[in-house]
MMTF fields as JSON, N, C-alpha, C and O atoms, coordinates in Angstrom:
{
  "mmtfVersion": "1.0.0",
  "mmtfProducer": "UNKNOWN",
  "numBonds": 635,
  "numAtoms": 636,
  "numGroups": 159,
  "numChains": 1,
  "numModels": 1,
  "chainsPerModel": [1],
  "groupsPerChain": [159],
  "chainIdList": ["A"],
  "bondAtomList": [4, 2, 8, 6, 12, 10, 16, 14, 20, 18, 24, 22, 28, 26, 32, 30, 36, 34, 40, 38, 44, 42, 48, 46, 52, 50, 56, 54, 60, 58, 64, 62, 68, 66, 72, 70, 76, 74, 80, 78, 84, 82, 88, 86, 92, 90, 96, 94, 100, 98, 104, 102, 108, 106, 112, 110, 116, 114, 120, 118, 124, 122, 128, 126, 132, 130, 136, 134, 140, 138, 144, 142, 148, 146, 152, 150, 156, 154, 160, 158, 164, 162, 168, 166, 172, 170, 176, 174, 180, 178, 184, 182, 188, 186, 192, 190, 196, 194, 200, 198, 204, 202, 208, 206, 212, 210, 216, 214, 220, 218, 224, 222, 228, 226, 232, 230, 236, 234, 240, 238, 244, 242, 248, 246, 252, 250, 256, 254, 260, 258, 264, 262, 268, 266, 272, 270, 276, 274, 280, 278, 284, 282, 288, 286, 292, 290, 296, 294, 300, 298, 304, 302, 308, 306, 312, 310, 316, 314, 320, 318, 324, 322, 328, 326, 332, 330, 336, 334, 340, 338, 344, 342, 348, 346, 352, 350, 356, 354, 360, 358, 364, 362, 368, 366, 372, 370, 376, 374, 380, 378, 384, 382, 388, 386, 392, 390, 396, 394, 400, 398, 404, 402, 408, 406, 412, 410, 416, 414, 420, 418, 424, 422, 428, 426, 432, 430, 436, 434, 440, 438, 444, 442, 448, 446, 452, 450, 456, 454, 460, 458, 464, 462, 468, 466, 472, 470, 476, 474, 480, 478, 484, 482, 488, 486, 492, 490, 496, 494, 500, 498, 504, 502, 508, 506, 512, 510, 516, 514, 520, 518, 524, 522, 528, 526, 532, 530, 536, 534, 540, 538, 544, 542, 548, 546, 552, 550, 556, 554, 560, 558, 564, 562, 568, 566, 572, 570, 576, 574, 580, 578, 584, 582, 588, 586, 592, 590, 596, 594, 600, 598, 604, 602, 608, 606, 612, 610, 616, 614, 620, 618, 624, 622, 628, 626, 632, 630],
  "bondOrderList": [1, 1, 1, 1, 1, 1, 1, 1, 1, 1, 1, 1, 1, 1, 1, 1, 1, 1, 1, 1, 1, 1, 1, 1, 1, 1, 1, 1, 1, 1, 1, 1, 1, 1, 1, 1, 1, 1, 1, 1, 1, 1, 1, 1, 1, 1, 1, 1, 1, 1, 1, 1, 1, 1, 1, 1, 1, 1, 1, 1, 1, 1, 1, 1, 1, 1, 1, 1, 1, 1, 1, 1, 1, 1, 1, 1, 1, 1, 1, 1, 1, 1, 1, 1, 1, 1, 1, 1, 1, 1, 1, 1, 1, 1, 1, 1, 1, 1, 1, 1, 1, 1, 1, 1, 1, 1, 1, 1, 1, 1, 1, 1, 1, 1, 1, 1, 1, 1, 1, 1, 1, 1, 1, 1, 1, 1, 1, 1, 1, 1, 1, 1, 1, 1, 1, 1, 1, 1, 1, 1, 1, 1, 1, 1, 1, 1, 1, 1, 1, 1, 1, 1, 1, 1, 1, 1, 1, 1],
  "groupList": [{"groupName": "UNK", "atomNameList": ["N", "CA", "C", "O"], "elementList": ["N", "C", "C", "O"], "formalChargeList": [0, 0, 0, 0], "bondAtomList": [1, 0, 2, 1, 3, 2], "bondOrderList": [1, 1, 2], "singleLetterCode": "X", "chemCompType": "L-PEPTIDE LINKING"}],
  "groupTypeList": [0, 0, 0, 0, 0, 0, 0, 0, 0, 0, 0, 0, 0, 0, 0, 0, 0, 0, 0, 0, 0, 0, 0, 0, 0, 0, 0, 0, 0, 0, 0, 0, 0, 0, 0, 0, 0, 0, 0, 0, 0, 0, 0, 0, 0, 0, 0, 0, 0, 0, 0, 0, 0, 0, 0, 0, 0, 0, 0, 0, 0, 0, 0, 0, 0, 0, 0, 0, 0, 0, 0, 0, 0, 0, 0, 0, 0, 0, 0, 0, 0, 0, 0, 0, 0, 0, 0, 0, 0, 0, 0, 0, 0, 0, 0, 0, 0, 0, 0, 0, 0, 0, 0, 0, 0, 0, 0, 0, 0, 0, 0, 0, 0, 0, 0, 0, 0, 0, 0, 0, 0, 0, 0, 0, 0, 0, 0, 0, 0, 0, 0, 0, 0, 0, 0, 0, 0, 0, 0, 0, 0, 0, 0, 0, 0, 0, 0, 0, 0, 0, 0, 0, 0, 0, 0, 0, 0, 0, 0],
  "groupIdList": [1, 2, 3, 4, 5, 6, 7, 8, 9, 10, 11, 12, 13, 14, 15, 16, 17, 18, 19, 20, 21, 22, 23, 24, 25, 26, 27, 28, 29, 30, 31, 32, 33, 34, 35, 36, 37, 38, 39, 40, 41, 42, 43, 44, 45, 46, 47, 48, 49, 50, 51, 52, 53, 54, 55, 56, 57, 58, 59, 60, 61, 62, 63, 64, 65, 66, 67, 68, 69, 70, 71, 72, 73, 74, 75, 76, 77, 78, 79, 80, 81, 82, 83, 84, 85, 86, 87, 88, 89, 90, 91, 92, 93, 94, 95, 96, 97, 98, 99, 100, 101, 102, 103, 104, 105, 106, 107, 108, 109, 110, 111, 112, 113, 114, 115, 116, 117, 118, 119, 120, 121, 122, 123, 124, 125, 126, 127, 128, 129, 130, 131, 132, 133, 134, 135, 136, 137, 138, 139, 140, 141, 142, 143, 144, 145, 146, 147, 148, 149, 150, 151, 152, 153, 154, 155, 156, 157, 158, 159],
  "secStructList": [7, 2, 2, 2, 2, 2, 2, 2, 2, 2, 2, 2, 2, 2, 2, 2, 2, 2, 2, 2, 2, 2, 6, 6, 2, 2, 2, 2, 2, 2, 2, 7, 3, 3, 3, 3, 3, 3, 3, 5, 7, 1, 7, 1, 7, 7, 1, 1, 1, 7, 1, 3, 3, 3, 7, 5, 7, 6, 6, 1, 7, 7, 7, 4, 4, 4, 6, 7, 1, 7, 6, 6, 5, 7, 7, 3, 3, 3, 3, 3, 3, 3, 6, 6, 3, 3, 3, 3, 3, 3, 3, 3, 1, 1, 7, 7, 1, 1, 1, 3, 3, 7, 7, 7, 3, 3, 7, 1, 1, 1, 3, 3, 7, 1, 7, 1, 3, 3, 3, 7, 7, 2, 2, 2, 2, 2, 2, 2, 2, 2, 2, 2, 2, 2, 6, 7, 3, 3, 3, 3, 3, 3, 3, 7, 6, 6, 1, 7, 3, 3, 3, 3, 3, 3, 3, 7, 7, 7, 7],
  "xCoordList": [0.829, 0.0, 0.869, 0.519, 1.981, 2.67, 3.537, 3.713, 3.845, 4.281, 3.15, 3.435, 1.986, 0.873, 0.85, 0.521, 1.413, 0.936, 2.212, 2.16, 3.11, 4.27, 4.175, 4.292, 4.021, 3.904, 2.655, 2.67, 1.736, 0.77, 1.05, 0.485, 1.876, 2.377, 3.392, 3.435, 4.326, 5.301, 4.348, 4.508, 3.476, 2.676, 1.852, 1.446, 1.205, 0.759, 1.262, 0.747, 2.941, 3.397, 4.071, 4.523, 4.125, 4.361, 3.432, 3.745, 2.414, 1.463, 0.739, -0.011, 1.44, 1.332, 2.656, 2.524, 3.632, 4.557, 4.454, 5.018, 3.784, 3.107, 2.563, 2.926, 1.59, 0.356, 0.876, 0.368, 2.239, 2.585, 3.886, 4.14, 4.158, 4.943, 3.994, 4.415, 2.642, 2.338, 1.117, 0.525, 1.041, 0.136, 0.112, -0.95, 1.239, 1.086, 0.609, -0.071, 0.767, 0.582, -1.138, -1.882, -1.477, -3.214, -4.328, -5.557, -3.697, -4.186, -4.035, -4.908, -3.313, -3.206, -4.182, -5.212, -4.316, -5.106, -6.734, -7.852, -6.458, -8.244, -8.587, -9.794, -7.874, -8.42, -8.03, -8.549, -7.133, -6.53, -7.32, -8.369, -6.85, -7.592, -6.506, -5.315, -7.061, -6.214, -5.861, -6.375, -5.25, -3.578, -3.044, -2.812, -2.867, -2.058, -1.095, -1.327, 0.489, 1.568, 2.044, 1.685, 2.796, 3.798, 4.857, 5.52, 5.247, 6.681, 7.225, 6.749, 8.615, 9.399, 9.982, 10.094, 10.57, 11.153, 12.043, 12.339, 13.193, 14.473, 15.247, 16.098, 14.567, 14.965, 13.807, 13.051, 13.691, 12.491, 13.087, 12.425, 14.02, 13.624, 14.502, 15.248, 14.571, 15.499, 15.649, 15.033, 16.025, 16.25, 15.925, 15.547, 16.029, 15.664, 14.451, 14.15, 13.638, 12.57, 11.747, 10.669, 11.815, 10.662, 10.972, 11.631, 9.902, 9.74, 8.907, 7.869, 9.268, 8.926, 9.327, 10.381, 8.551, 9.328, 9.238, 8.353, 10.536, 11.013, 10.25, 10.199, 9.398, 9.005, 9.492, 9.355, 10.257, 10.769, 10.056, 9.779, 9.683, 8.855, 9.405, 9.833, 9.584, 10.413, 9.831, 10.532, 8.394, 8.276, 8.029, 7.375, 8.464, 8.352, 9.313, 9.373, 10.167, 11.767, 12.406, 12.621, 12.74, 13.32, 15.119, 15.616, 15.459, 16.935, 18.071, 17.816, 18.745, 19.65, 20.227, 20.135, 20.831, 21.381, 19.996, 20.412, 19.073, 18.139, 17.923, 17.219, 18.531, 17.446, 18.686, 18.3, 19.27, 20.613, 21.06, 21.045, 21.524, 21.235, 20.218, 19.318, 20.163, 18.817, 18.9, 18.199, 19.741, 19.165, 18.58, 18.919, 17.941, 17.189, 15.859, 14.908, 16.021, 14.535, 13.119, 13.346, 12.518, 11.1, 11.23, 11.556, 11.229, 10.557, 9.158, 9.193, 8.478, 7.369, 7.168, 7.351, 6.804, 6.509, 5.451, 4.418, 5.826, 3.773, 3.41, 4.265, 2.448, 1.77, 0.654, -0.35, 0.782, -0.726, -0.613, 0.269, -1.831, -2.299, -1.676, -1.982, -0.992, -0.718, -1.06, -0.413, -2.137, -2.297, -2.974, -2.96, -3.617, -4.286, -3.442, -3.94, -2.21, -1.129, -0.545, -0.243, -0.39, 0.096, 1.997, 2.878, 1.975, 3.498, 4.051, 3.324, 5.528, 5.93, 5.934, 6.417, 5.384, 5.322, 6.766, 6.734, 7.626, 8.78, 8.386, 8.095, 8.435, 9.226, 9.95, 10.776, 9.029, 9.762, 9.778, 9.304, 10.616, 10.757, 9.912, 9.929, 8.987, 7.465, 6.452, 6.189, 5.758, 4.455, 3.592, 3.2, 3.319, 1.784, 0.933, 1.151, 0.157, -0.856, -2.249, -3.25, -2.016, -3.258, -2.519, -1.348, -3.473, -3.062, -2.926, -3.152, -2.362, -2.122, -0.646, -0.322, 0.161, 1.336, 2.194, 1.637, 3.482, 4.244, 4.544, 4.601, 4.802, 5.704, 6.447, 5.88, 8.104, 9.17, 9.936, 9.751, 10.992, 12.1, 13.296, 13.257, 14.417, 14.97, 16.763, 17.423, 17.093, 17.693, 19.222, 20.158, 19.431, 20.643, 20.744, 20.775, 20.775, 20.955, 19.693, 19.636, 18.728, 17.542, 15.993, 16.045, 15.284, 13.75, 12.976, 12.901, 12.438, 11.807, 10.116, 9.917, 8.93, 8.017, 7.131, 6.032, 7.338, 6.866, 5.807, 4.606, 6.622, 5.621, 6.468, 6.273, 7.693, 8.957, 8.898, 9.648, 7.72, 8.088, 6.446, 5.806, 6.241, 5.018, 5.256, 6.006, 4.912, 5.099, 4.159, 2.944, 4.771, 3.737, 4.615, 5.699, 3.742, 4.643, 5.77, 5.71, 7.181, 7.999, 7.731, 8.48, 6.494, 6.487, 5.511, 5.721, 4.796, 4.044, 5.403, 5.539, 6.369, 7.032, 7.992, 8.429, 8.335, 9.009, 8.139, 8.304, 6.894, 6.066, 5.852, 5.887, 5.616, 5.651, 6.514, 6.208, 7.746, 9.286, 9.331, 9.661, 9.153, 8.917, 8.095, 8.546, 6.64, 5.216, 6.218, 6.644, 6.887, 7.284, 8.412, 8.707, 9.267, 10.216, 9.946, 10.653, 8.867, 8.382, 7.394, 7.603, 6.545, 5.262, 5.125, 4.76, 5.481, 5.784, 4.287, 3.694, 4.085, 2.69, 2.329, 3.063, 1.105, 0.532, 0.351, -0.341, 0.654, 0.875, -0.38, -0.339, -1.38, -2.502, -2.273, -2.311, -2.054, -1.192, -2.62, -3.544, -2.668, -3.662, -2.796, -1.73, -3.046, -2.513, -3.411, -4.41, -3.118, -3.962, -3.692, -2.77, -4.242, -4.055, -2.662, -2.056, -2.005, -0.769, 0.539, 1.713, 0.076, 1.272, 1.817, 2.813, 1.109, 1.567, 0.994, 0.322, 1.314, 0.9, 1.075, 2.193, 0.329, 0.903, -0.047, -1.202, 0.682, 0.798, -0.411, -0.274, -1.467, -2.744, -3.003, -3.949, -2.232, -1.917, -1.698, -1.945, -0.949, -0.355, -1.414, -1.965, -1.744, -2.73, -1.648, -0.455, -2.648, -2.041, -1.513, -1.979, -0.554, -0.54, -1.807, -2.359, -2.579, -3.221, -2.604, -1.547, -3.586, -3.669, -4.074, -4.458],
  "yCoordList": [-1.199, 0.0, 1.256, 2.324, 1.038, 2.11, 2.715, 3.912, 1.972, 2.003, 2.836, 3.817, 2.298, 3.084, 4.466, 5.155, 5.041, 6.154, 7.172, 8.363, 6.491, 7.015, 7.277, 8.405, 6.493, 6.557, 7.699, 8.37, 7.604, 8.066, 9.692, 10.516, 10.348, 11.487, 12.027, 13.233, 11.077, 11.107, 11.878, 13.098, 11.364, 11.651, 12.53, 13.14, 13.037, 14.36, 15.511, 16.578, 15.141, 16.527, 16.844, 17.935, 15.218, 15.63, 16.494, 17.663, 16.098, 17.035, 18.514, 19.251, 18.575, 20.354, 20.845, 21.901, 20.198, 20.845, 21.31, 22.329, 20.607, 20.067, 21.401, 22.327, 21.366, 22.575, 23.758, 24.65, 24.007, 25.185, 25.896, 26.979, 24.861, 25.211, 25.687, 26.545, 25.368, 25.813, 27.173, 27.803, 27.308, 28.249, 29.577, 30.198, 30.155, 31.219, 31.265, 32.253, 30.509, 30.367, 29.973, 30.424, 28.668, 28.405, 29.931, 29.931, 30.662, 31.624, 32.71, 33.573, 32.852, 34.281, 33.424, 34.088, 32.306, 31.481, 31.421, 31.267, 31.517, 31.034, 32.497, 32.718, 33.533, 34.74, 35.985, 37.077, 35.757, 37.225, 37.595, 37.041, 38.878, 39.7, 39.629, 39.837, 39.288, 39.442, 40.621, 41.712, 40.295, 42.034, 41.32, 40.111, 41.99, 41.922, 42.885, 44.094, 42.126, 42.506, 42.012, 40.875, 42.54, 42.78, 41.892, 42.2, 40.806, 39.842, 39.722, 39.937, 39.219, 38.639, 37.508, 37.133, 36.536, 35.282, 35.624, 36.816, 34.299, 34.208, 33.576, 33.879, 32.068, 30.402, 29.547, 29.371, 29.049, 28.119, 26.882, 26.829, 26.057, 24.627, 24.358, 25.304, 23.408, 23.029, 21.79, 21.844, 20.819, 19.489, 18.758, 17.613, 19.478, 18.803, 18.836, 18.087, 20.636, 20.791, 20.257, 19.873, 20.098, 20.058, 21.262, 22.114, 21.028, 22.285, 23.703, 23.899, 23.978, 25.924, 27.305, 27.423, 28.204, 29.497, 30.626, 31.132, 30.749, 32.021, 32.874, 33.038, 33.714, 34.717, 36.039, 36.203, 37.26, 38.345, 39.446, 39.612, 40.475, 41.641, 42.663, 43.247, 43.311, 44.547, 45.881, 46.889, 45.847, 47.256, 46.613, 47.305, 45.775, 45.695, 46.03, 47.247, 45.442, 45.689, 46.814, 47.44, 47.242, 48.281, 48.16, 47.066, 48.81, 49.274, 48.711, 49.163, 48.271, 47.067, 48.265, 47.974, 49.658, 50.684, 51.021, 51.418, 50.964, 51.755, 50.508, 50.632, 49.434, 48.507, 48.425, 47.941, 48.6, 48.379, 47.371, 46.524, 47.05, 45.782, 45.253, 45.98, 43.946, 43.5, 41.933, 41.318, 41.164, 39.709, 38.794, 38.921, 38.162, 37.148, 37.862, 37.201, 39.595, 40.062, 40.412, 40.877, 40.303, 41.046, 41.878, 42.705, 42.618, 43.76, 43.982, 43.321, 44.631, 45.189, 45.858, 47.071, 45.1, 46.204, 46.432, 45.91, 47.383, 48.577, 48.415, 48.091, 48.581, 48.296, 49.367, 49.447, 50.095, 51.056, 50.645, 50.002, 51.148, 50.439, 51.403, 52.587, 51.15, 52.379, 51.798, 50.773, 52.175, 51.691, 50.146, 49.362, 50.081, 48.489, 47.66, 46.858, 47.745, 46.996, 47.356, 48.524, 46.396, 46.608, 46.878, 46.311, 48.261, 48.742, 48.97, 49.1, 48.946, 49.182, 50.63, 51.506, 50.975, 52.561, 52.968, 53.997, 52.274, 51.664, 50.234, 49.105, 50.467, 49.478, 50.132, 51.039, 48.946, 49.038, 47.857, 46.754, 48.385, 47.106, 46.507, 45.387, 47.594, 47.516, 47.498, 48.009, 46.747, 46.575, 47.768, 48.507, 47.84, 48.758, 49.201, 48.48, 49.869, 50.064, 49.664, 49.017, 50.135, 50.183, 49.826, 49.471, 50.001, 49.608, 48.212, 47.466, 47.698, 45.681, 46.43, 47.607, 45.119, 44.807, 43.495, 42.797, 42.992, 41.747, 41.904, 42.989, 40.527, 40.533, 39.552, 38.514, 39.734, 39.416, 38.727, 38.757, 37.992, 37.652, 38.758, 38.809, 39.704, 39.542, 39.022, 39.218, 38.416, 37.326, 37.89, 37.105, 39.398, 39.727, 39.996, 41.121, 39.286, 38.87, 39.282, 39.832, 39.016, 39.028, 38.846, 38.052, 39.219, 39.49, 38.012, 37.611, 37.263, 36.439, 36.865, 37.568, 36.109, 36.971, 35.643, 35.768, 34.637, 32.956, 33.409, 33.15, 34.346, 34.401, 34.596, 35.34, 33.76, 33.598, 32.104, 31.915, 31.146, 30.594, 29.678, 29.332, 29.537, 28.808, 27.712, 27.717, 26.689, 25.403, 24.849, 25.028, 24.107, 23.842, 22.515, 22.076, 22.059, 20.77, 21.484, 22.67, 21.012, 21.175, 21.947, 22.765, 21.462, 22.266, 23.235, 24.334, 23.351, 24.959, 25.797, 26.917, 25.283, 26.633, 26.775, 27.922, 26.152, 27.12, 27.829, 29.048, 27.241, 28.32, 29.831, 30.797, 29.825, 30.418, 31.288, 32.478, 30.872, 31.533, 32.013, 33.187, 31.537, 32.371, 33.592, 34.601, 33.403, 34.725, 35.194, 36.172, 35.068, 36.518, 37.038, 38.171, 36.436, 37.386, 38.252, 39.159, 37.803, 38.527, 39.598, 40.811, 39.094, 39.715, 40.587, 41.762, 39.802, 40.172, 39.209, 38.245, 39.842, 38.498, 39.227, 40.033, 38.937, 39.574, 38.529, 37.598, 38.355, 37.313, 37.948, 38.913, 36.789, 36.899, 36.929, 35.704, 37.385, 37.086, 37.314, 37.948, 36.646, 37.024, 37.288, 36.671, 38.122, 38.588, 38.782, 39.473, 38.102, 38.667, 39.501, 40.27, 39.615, 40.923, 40.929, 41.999, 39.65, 39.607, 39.914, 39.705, 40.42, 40.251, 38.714, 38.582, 37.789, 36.486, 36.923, 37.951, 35.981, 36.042, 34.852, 34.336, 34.456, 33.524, 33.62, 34.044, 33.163, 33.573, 32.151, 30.952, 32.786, 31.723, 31.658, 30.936, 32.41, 31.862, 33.456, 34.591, 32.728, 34.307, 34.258, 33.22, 35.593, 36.525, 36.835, 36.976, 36.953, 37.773, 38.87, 39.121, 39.772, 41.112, 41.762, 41.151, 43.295, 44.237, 45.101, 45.724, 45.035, 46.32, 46.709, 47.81],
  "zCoordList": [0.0, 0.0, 0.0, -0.502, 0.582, 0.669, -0.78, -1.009, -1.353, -2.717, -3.69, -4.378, -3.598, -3.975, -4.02, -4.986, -2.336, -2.376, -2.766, -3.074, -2.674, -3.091, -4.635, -5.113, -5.148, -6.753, -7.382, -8.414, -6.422, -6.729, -6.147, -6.865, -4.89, -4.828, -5.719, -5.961, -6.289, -7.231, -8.328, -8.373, -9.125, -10.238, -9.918, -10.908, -8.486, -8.74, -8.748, -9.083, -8.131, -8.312, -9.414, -9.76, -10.238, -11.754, -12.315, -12.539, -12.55, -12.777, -12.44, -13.08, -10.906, -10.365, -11.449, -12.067, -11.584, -12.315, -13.718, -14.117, -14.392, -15.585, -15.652, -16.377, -14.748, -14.616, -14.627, -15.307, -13.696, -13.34, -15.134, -15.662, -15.286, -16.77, -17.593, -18.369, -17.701, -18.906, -18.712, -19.589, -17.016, -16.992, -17.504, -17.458, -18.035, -18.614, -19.821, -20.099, -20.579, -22.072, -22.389, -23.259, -21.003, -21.151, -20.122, -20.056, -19.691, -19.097, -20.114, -20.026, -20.881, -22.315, -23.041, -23.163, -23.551, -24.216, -23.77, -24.262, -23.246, -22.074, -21.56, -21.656, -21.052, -20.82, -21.403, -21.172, -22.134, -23.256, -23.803, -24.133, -24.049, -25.236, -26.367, -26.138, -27.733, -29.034, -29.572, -29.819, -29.634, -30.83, -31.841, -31.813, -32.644, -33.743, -34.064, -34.073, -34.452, -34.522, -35.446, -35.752, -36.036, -37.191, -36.948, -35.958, -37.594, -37.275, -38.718, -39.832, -38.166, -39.01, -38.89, -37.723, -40.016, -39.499, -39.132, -39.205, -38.341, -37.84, -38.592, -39.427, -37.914, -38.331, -38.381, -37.425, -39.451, -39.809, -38.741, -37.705, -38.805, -38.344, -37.016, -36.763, -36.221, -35.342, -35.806, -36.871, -35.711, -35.665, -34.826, -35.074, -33.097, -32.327, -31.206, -30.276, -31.985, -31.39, -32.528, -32.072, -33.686, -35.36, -35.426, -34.829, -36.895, -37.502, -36.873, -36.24, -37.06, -36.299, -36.959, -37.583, -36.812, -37.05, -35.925, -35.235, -36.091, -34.996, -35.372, -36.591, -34.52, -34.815, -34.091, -32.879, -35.21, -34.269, -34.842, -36.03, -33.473, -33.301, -33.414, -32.419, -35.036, -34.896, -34.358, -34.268, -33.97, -33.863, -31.67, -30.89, -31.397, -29.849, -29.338, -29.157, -28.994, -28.245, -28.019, -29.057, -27.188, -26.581, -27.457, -27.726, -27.606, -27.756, -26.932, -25.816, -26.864, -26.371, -24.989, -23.796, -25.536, -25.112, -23.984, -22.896, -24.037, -22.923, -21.867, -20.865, -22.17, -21.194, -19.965, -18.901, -19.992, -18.717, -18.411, -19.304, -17.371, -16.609, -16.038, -15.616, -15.918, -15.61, -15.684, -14.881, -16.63, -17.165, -15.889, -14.712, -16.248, -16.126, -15.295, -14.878, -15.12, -14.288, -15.346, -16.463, -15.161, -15.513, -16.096, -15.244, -17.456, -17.65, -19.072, -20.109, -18.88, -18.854, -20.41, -20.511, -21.589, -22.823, -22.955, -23.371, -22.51, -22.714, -24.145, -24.969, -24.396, -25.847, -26.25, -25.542, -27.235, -28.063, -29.128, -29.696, -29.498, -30.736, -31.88, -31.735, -32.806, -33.984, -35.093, -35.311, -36.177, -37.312, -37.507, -38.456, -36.053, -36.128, -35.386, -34.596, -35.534, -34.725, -33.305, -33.06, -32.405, -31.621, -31.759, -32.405, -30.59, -31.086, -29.216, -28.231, -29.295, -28.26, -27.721, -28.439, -26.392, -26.061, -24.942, -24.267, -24.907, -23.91, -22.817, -23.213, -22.089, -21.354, -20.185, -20.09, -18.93, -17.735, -16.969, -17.241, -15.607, -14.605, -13.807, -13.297, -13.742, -12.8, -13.477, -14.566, -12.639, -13.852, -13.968, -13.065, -15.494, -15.625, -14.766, -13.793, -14.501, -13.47, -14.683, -14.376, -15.8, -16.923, -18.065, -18.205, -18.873, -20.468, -20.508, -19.555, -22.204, -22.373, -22.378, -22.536, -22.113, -21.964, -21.601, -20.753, -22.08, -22.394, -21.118, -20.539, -20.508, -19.24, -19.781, -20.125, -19.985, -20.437, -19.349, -18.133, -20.182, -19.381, -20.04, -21.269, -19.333, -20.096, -19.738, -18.717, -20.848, -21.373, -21.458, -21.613, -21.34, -21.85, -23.325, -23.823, -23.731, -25.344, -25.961, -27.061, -25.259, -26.116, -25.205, -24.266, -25.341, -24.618, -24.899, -26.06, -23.855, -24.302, -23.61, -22.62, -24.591, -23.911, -24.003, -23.461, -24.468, -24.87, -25.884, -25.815, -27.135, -28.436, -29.418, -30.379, -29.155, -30.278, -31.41, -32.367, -30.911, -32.257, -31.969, -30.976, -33.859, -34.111, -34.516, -35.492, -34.156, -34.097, -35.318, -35.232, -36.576, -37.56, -38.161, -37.777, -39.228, -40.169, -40.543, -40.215, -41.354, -41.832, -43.316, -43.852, -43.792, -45.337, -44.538, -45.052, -43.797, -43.617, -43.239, -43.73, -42.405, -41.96, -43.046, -43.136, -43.686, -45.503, -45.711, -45.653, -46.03, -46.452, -46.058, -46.821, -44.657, -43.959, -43.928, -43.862, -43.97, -43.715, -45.472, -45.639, -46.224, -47.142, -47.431, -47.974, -46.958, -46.847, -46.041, -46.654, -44.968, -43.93, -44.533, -44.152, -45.531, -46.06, -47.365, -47.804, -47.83, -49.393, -48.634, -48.616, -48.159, -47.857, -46.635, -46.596, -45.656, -44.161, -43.448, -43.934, -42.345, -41.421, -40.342, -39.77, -40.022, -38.723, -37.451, -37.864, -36.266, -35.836, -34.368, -33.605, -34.571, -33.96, -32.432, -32.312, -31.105, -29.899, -29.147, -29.656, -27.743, -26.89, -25.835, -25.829, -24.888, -23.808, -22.851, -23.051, -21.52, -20.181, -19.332, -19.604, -18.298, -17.235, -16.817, -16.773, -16.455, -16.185, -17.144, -16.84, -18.284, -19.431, -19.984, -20.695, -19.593, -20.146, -21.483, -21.572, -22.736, -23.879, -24.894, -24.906, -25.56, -26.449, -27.91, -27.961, -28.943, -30.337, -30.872, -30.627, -31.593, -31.705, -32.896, -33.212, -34.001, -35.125, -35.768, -35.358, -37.305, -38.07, -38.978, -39.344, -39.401, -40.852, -41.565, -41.297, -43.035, -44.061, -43.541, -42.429, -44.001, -43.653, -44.168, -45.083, -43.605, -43.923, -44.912, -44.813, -46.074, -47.265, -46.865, -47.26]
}
């Protein structure tokens, strides 16, 4: 009996863990409000995640020079709407009081906000990685109160 319960605590806290990895992404999913943003590709494939495309946000990111020190803390890209699209208004360390906004990691190197890559077959993301270098793409994102966010599929660009 005792083995039982061991195995059986083993596996639920697999599963609180489970739960707790992916809650940001099913909470932007399940309670966001949708934006649309302007991306570009990176890198279509990995080898050892599949096929995917990087997706990078040129009109989000702060300036490498304004953000300081900071890696691995929190910071904050405020968001207005310009032209239909969501655009960056800066960026800080503390959260918003109002407005939508990303809650980031940042990375040193680079901002992660868990809306850097779309996960598809191997021939959609050529495809794909092709429309975003001829055409460019609008990449559908939901975001909740907390700044979590995640990417729920890309549009044509807007004429």
């Amino acid at each position: 009996m005792n083995r039982y319960a061991v195995a059986a605590g083993v596996a639920a806290v697999q599963l609180a863990l489970t739960g707790v990895a992916v809650a940001p992404q099913l909470s932007a999913r399940l309670t966001g409000d949708t934006y649309l943003m302007r991306v570009a590709p990176v890198d279509p494939i990995d080898p050892f995640r599949g096929a995917y495309v990087v997706l990078d946000y040129p009109d989000l990111w702060p300036d490498e020079a304004d953000r300081g020190e900071g890696e691995g803390r929190t910071i904050y890209v405020r968001l207005v709407e310009e032209d239909g699209l969501m655009v960056s208004s800066g960026w800080t360390r503390s959260r918003p009081e109002d407005g939508a906004y990303l809650a980031c990691r940042d990375e040193r190197w680079e901002i992660r906000c868990g809306i850097e890559s779309w996960f598809v077959s191997q021939d959609e993301a050529r495809r794909i990685e092709e429309t975003l270098r001829e055409d460019g793409t609008l990449a559908e994102v939901k975001i909740d109160g907390r700044g979590n966010a995640a990417v729920v599929g890309l549009l044509p660009p807007q004429r």
